[in-house]
Tab-separated table of C-alpha atoms and ligand atoms in Angstrom:
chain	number	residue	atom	x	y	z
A	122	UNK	CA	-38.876	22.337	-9.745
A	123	UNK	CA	-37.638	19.161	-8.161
A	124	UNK	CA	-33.917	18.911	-8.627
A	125	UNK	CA	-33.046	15.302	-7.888
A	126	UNK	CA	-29.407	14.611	-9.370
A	127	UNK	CA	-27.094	16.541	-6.429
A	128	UNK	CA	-24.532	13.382	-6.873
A	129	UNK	CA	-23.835	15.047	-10.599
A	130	UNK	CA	-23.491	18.614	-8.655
A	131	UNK	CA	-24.904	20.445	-5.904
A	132	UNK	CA	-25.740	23.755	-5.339
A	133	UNK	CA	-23.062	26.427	-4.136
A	134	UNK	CA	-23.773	26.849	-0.373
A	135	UNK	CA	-25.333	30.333	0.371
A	136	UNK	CA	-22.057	30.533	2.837
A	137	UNK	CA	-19.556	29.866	0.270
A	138	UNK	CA	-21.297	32.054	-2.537
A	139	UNK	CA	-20.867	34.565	0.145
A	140	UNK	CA	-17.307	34.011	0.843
A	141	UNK	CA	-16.404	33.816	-2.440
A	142	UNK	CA	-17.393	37.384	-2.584
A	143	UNK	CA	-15.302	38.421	0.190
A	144	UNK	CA	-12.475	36.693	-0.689
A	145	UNK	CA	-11.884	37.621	-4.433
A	146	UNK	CA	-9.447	39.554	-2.350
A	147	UNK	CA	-7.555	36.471	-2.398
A	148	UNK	CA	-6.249	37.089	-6.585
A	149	UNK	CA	-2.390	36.607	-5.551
A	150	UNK	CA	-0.388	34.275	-6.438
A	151	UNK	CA	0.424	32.694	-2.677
A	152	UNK	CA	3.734	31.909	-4.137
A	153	UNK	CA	4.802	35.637	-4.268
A	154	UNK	CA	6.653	37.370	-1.337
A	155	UNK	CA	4.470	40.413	-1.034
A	156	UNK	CA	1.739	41.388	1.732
A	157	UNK	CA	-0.907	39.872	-0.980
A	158	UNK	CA	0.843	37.027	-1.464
A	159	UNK	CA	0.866	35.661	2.173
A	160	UNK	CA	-2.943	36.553	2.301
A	161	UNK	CA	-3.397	34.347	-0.505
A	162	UNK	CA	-1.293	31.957	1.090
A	163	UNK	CA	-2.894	32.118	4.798
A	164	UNK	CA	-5.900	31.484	3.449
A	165	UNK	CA	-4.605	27.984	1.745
A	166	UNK	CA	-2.681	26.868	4.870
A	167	UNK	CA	-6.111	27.173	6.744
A	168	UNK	CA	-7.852	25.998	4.236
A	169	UNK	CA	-5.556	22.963	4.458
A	170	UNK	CA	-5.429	22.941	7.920
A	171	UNK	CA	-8.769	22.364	8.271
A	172	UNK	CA	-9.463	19.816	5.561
A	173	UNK	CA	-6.826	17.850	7.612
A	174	UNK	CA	-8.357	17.840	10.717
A	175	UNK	CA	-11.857	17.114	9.350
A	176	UNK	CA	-10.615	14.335	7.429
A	177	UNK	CA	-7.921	12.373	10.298
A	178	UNK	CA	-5.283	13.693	7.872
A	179	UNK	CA	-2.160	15.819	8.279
A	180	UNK	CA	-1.908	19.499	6.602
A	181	UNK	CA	1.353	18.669	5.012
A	182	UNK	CA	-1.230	15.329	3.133
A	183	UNK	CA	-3.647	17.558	1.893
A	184	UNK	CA	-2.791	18.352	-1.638
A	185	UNK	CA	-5.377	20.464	-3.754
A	186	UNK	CA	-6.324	19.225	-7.144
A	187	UNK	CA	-8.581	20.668	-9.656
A	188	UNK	CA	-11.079	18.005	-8.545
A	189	UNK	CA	-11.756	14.014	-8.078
A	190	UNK	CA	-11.043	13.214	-11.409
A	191	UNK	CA	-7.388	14.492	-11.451
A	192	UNK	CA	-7.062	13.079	-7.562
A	193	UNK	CA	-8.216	9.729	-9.063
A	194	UNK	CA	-5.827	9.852	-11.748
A	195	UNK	CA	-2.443	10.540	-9.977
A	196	UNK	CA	-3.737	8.396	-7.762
A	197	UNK	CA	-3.360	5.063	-9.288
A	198	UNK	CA	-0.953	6.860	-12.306
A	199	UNK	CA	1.571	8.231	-9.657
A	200	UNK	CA	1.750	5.030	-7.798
A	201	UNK	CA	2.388	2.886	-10.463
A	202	UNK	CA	4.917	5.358	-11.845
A	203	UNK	CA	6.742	5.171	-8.638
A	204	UNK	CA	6.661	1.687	-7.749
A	205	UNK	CA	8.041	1.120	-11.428
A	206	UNK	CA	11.975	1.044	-10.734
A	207	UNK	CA	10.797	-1.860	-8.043
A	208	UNK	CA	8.893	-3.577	-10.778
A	209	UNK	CA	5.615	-3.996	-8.408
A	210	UNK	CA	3.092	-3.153	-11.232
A	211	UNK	CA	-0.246	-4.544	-10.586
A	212	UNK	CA	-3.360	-3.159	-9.643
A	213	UNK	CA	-6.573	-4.414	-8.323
A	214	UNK	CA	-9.563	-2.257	-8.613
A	215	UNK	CA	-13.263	-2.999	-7.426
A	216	UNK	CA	-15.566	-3.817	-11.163
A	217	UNK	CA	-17.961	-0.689	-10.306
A	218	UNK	CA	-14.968	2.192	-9.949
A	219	UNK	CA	-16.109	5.419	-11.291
A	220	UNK	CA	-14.764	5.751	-15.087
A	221	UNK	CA	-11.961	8.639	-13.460
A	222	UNK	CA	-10.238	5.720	-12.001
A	223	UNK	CA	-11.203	2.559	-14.174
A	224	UNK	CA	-9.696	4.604	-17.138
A	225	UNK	CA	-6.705	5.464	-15.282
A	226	UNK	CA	-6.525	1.578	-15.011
A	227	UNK	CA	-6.197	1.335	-18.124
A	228	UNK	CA	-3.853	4.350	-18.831
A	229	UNK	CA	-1.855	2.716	-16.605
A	230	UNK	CA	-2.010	-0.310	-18.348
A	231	UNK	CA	-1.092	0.197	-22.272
A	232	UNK	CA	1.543	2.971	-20.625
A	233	UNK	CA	3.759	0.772	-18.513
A	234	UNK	CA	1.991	-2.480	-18.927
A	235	UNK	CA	0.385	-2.687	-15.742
A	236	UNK	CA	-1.709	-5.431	-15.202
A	237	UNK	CA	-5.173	-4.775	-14.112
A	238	UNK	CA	-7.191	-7.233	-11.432
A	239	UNK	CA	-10.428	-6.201	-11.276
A	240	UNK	CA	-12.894	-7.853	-8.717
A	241	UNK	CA	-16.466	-8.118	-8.460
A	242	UNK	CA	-19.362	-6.962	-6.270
A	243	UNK	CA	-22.636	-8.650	-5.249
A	244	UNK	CA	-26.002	-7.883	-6.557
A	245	UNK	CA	-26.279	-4.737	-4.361
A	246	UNK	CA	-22.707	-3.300	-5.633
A	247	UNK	CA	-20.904	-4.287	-2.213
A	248	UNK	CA	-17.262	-6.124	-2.636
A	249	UNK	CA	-16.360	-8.788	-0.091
A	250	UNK	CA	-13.212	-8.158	1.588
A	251	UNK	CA	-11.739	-10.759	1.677
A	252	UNK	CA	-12.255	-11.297	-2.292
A	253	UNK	CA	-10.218	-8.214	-2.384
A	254	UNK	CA	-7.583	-9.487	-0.157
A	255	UNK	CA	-7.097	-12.626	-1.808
A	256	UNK	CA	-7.049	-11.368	-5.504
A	257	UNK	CA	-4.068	-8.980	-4.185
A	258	UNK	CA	-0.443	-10.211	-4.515
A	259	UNK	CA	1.913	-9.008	-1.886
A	260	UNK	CA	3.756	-7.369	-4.763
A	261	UNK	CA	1.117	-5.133	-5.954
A	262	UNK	CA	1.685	-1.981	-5.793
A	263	UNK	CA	-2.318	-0.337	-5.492
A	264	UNK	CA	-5.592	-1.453	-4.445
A	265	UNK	CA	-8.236	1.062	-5.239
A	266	UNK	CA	-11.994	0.516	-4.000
A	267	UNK	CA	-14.537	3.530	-4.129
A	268	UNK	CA	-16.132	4.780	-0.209
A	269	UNK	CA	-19.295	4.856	-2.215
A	270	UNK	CA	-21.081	4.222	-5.592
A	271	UNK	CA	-21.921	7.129	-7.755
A	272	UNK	CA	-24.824	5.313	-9.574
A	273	UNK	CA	-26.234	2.972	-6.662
A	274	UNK	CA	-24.991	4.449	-3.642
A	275	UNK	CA	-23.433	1.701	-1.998
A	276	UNK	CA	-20.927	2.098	0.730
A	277	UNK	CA	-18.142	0.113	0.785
A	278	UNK	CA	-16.422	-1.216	4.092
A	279	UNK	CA	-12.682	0.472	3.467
A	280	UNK	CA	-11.848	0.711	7.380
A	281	UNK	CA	-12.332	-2.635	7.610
A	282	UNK	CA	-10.341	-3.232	4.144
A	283	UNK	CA	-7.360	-1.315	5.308
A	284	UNK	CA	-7.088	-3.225	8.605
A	285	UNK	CA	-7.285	-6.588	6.552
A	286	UNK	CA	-5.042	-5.520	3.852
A	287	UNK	CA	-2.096	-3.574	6.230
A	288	UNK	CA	-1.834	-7.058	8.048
A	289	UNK	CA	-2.287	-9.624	5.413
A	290	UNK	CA	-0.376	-6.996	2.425
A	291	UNK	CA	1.607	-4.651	3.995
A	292	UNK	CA	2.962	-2.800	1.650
A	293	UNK	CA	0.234	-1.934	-0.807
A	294	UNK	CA	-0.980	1.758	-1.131
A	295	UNK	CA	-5.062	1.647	-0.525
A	296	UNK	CA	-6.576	4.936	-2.451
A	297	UNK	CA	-10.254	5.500	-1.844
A	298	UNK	CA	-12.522	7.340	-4.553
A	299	UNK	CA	-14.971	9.269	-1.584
A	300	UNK	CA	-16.542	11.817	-3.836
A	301	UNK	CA	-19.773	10.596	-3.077
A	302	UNK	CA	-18.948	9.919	0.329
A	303	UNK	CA	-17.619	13.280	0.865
A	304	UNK	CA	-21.174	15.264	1.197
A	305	UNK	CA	-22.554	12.642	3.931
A	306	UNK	CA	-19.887	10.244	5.933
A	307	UNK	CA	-17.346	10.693	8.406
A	308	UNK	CA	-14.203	10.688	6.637
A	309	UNK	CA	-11.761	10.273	9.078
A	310	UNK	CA	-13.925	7.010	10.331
A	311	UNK	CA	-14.904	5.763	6.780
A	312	UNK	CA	-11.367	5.859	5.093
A	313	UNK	CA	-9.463	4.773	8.013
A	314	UNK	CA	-6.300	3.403	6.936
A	315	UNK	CA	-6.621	3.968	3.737
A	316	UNK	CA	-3.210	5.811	2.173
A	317	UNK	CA	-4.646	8.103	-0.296
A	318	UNK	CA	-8.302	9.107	-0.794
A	319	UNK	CA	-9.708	11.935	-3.326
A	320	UNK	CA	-12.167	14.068	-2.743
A	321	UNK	CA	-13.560	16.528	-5.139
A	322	UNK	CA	-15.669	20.331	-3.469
A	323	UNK	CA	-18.563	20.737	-6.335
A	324	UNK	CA	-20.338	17.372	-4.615
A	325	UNK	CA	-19.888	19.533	-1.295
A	326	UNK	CA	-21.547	22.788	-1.969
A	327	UNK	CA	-18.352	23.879	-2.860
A	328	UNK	CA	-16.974	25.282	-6.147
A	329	UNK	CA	-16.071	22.995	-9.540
A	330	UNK	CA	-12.086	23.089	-10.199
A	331	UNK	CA	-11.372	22.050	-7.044
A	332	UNK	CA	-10.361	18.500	-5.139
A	333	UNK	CA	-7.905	16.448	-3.197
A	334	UNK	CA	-5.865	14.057	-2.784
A	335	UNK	CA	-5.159	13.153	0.772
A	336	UNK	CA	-2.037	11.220	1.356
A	337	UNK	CA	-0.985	9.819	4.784
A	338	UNK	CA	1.900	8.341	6.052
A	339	UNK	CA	4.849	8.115	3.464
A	340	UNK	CA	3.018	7.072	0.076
A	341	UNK	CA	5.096	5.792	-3.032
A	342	UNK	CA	3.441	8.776	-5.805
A	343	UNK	CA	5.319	10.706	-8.084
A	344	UNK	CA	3.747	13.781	-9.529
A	345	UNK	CA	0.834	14.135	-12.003
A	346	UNK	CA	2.009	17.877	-12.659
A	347	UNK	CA	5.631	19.092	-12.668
A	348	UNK	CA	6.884	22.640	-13.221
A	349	UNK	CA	7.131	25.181	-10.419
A	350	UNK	CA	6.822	22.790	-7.805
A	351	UNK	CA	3.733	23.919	-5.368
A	352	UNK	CA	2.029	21.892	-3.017
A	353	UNK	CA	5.220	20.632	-1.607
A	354	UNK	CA	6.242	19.715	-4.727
A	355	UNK	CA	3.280	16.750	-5.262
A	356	UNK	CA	1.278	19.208	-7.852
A	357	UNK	CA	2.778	22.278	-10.094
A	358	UNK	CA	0.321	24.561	-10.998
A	359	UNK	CA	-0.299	28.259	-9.330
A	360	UNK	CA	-2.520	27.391	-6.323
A	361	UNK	CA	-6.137	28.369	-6.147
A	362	UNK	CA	-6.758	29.855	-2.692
A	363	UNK	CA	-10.329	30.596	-3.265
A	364	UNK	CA	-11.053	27.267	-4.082
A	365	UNK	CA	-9.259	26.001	-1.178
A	366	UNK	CA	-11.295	27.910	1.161
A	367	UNK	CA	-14.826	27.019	-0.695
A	368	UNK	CA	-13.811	23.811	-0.476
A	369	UNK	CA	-12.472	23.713	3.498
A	370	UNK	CA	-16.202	25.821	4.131
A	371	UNK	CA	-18.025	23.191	2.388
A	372	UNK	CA	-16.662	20.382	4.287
A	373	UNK	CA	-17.125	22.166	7.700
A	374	UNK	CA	-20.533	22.917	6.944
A	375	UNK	CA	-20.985	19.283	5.456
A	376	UNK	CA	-19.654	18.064	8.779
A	377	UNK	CA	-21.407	19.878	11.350
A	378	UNK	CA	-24.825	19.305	9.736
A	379	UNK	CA	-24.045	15.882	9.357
A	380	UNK	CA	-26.417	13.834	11.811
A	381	UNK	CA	-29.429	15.791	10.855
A	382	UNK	CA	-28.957	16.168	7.037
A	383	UNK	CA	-28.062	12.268	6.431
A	384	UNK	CA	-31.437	11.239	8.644
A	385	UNK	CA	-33.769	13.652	7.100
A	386	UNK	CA	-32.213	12.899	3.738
A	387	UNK	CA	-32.689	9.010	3.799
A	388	UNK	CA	-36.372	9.968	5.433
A	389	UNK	CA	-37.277	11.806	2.251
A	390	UNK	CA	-35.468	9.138	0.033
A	391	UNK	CA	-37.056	6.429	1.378
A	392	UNK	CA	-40.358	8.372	0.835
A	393	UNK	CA	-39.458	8.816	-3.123
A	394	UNK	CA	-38.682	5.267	-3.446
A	395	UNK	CA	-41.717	4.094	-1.730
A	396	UNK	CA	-43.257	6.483	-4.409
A	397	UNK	CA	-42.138	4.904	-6.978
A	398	UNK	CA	-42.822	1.847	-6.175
A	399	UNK	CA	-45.961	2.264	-5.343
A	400	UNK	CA	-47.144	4.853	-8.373
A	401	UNK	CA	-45.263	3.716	-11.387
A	402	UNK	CA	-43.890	0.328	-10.676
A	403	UNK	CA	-39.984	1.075	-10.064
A	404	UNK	CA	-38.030	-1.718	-8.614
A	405	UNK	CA	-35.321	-0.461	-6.337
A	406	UNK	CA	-31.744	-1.683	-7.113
A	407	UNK	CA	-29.998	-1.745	-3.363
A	408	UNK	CA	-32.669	-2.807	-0.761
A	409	UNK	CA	-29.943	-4.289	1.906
A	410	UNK	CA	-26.423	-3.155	1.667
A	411	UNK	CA	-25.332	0.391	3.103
A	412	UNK	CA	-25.693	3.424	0.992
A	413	UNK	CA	-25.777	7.241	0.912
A	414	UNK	CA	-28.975	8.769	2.430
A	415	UNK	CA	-29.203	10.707	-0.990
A	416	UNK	CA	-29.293	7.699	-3.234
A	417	UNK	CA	-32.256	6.267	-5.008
A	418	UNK	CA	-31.307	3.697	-7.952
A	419	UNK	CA	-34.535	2.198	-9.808
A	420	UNK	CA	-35.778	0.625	-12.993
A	421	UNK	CA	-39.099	1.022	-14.592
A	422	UNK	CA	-39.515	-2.539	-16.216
A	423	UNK	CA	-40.140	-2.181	-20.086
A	424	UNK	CA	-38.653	1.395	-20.182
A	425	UNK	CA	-35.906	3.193	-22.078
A	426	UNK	CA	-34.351	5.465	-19.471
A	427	UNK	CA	-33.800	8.247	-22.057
A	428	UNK	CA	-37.284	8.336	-22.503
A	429	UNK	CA	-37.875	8.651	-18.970
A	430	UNK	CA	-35.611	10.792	-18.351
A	431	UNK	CA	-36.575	13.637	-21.734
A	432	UNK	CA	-40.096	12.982	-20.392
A	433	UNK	CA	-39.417	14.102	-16.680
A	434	UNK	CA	-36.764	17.044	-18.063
A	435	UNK	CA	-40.145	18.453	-20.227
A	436	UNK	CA	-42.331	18.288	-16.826
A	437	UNK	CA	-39.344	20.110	-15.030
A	438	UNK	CA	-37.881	16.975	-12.953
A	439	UNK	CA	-34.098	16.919	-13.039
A	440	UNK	CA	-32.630	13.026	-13.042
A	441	UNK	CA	-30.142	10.998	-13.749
A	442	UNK	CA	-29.407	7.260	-16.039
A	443	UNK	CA	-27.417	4.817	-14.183
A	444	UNK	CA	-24.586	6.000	-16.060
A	445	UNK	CA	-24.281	9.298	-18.243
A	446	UNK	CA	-20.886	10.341	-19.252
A	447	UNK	CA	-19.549	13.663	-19.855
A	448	UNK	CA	-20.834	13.758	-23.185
A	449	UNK	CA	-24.279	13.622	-21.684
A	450	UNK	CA	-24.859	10.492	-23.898
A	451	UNK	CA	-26.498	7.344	-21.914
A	452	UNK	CA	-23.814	4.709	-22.001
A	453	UNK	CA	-24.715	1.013	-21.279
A	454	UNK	CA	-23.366	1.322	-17.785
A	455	UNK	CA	-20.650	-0.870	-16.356
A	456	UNK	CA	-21.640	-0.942	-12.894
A	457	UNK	CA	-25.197	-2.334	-13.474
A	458	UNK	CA	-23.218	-5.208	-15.992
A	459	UNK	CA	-21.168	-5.579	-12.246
A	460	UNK	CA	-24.243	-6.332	-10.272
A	461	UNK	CA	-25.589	-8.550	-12.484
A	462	UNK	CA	-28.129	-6.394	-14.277
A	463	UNK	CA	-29.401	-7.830	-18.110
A	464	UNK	CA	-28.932	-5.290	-21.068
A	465	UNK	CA	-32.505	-4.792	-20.840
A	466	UNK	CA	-33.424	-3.949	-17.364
A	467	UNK	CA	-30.182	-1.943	-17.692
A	468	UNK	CA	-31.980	0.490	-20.000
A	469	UNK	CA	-35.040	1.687	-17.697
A	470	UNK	CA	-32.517	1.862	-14.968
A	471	UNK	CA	-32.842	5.537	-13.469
A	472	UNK	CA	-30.853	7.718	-10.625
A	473	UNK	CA	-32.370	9.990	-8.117
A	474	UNK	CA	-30.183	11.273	-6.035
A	475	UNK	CA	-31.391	14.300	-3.072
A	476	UNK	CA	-29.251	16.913	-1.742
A	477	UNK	CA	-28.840	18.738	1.639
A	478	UNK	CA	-31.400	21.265	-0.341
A	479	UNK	CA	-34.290	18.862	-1.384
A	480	UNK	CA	-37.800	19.301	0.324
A	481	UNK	CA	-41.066	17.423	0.930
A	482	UNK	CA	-42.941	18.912	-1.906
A	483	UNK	CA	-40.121	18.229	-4.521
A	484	UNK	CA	-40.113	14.559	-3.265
A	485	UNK	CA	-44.080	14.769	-3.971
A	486	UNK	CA	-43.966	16.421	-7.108
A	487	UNK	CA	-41.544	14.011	-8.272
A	488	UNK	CA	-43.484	11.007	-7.517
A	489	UNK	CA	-46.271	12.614	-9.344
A	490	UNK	CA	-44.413	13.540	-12.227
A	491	UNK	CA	-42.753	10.112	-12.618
A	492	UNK	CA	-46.119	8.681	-12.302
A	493	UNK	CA	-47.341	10.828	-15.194
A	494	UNK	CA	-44.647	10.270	-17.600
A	495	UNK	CA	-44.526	6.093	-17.118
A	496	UNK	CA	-48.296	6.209	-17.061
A	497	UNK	CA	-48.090	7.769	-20.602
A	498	UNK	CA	-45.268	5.923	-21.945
A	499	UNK	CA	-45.903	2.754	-21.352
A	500	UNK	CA	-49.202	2.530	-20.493
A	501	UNK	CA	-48.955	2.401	-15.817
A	502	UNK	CA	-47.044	0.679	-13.162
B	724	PLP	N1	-15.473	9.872	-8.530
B	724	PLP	C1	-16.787	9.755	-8.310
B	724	PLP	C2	-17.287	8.621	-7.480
B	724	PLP	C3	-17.684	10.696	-8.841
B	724	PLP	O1	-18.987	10.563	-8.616
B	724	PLP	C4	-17.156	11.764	-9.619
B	724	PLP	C5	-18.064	12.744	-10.232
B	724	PLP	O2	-19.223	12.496	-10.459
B	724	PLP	C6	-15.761	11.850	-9.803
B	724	PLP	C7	-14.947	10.886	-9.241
B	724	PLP	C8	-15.147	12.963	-10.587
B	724	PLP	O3	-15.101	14.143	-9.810
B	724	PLP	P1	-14.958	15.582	-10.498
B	724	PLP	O4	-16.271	15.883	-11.129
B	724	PLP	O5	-14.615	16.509	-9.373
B	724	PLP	O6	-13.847	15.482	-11.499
């Protein structure tokens, strides 16, 4: 059955699945000093190794997490908590971060009285650069601007808003949220500059529980965990090998089938959307600005995206609202209020997002089946 929200999770690779198998071998604790111990901890120094080198970062920056959420976190909570004794405690955050680091935000805020900027986007989700830039005091202590949108797709230009913010605001850390980015761009290209930038293995093919945060060149962060002091002291916690190497797998295999999995991806999308357009009336959120091949944001005018969505779960069609939170609740969503979006269009909004795994006929039976349920809801396109 069609299976169109991979941005929520993607299927386990076949490779890692079969990895995991092999390497349940890998139980130690890597901080032991026994012969099982050093296998366990091999296998996370490679694993780290090679996220480094697929990502333009050094091993030693390469700390695991137990996914994006906690590298988004410590992120903006473990640089404000370090720039603290030198009283630089402002942030300034783009107004469609996902909720792991808009709540930290606030965290951050009502704990040490941080003060929050938060700047806008366009219609299409994009921030301007130089907005960012100019809303940033050369005091603050974090900017923090997603790689790319979890709802819409949109890929933001952080190369370029390193290179404007190291000359203009030296000084200030840059953390990227590339979750979504992860699956589909070059990291080492897209994140450029930045300082620290978390990425999180389920969105990879890889296993849930895991992430990172990858830190380069001397960052201000204290710790988000403290006890036995792994991971070179940045995160306690005994240190998940197996997820390391899922994760490092994932990646590789993310990156060498790159080219041909982000064209044949946007080919299919762009058939779906075209789909939708044309057989129930959608109207596409982000027509010019850069997105993820995978990403396919519409509304159906008139519609309650629940309703949508219960009617395409019943015909065996797995999507997405704009926004659903853990709960699984639909929340009005904050990033459509960003681009502009009324309350109302807001509610038929709907994500499809396509994996490394989707095919032709899911894209077709899709269409159909969103055709069918609009058609009987509210009456046709
Ligand atoms: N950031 C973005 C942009 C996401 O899309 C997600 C998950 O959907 C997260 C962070 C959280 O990642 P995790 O599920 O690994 O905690």
């Amino acid at each position: 059955m069609p299976y169109l929200d991979h941005a929520a999770a993607t299927p386990v690779r076949a490779e890692v699945a079969a990895l995991v198998a092999e390497h349940l071998a890998l139980f130690a604790n890597p901080s032991g000093v026994h012969a099982a111990a050093r296998a366990a901890r091999k296998a996370l120094d490679d694993a780290r190794e090679e996220i480094g080198a697929l990502t333009g970062t050094r091993a030693q920056g390469v700390v695991f997490t137990s996914g994006g959420t906690e590298a988004d976190n410590w992120a903006v909570l473990g640089v404000l908590a370090a720039r603290a004794s030198d009283r630089a405690n402002l942030v300034v955050r783009s107004a469609v971060e996902h909720k792991a680091v808009a709540e930290a935000c606030t965290e951050a805020a009502s704990r040490t009285g941080a003060t929050v900027v938060v700047v806008g986007v366009d219609h299409e989700g994009l921030v301007d650069v130089e907005e960012v830039v100019a809303a940033t005091p050369a005091d603050a202590a974090l900017v923090t601007v997603m790689a790319a949108n979890n709802e819409l797709g949109t890929i933001q230009p952080i190369a370029e808003l390193a290179r404007r913010l190291s000359h203009h605001r030296p000084g200030v850390v840059l953390h990227t949220d590339a979750v979504q980015a992860g699956p589909w761009l070059d990291l080492a290209e897209v994140t450029a500059g930045a300082h620290l930038v978390s990425l999180s293995s389920h969105k990879l093919g890889g296993l849930k529980g895991t992430g990172v945060l990858l830190l380069r060149g001397t960052v201000p962060l204290a710790p988000f965990l403290v006890g036995g002091g792994q991971e070179l002291g940045h995160r306690a916690g005994t240190q998940d090998a197996l997820g390391a190497v899922a994760m490092a797998t994932a990646l590789r295999l993310a990156v060498a089938e790159r080219e041909v999995a982000v064209a044949t991806t946007a080919c299919r999308r762009d058939r779906l959307e075209a789909g939708l357009v044309a057989r129930a009336g959608a109207i596409p959120t982000v027509l010019a600005a850069p997105r993820l091949p995978g990403h396919c944001h519409v509304r159906f005018p008139q519609a309650m995206a629940d309703e949508v969505l219960f009617g395409l779960d019943r015909a065996g069609v797995a999507a997405s609202a704009g926004s659903s939170c853990s709960s699984g609740a639909i929340e009005q969503s904050e990033v459509l209020a960003a681009v502009g979006m009324d309350e109302a269009d807001a509610r038929g909004a709907v994500r499809f997002t396509l994996g490394r795994t989707t095919t032709d006929d899911e894209v077709e039976r899709a269409i159909e089946a969103v055709a069918t349920v609009v058609q009987r809801l509210y009456g046709g396109a």
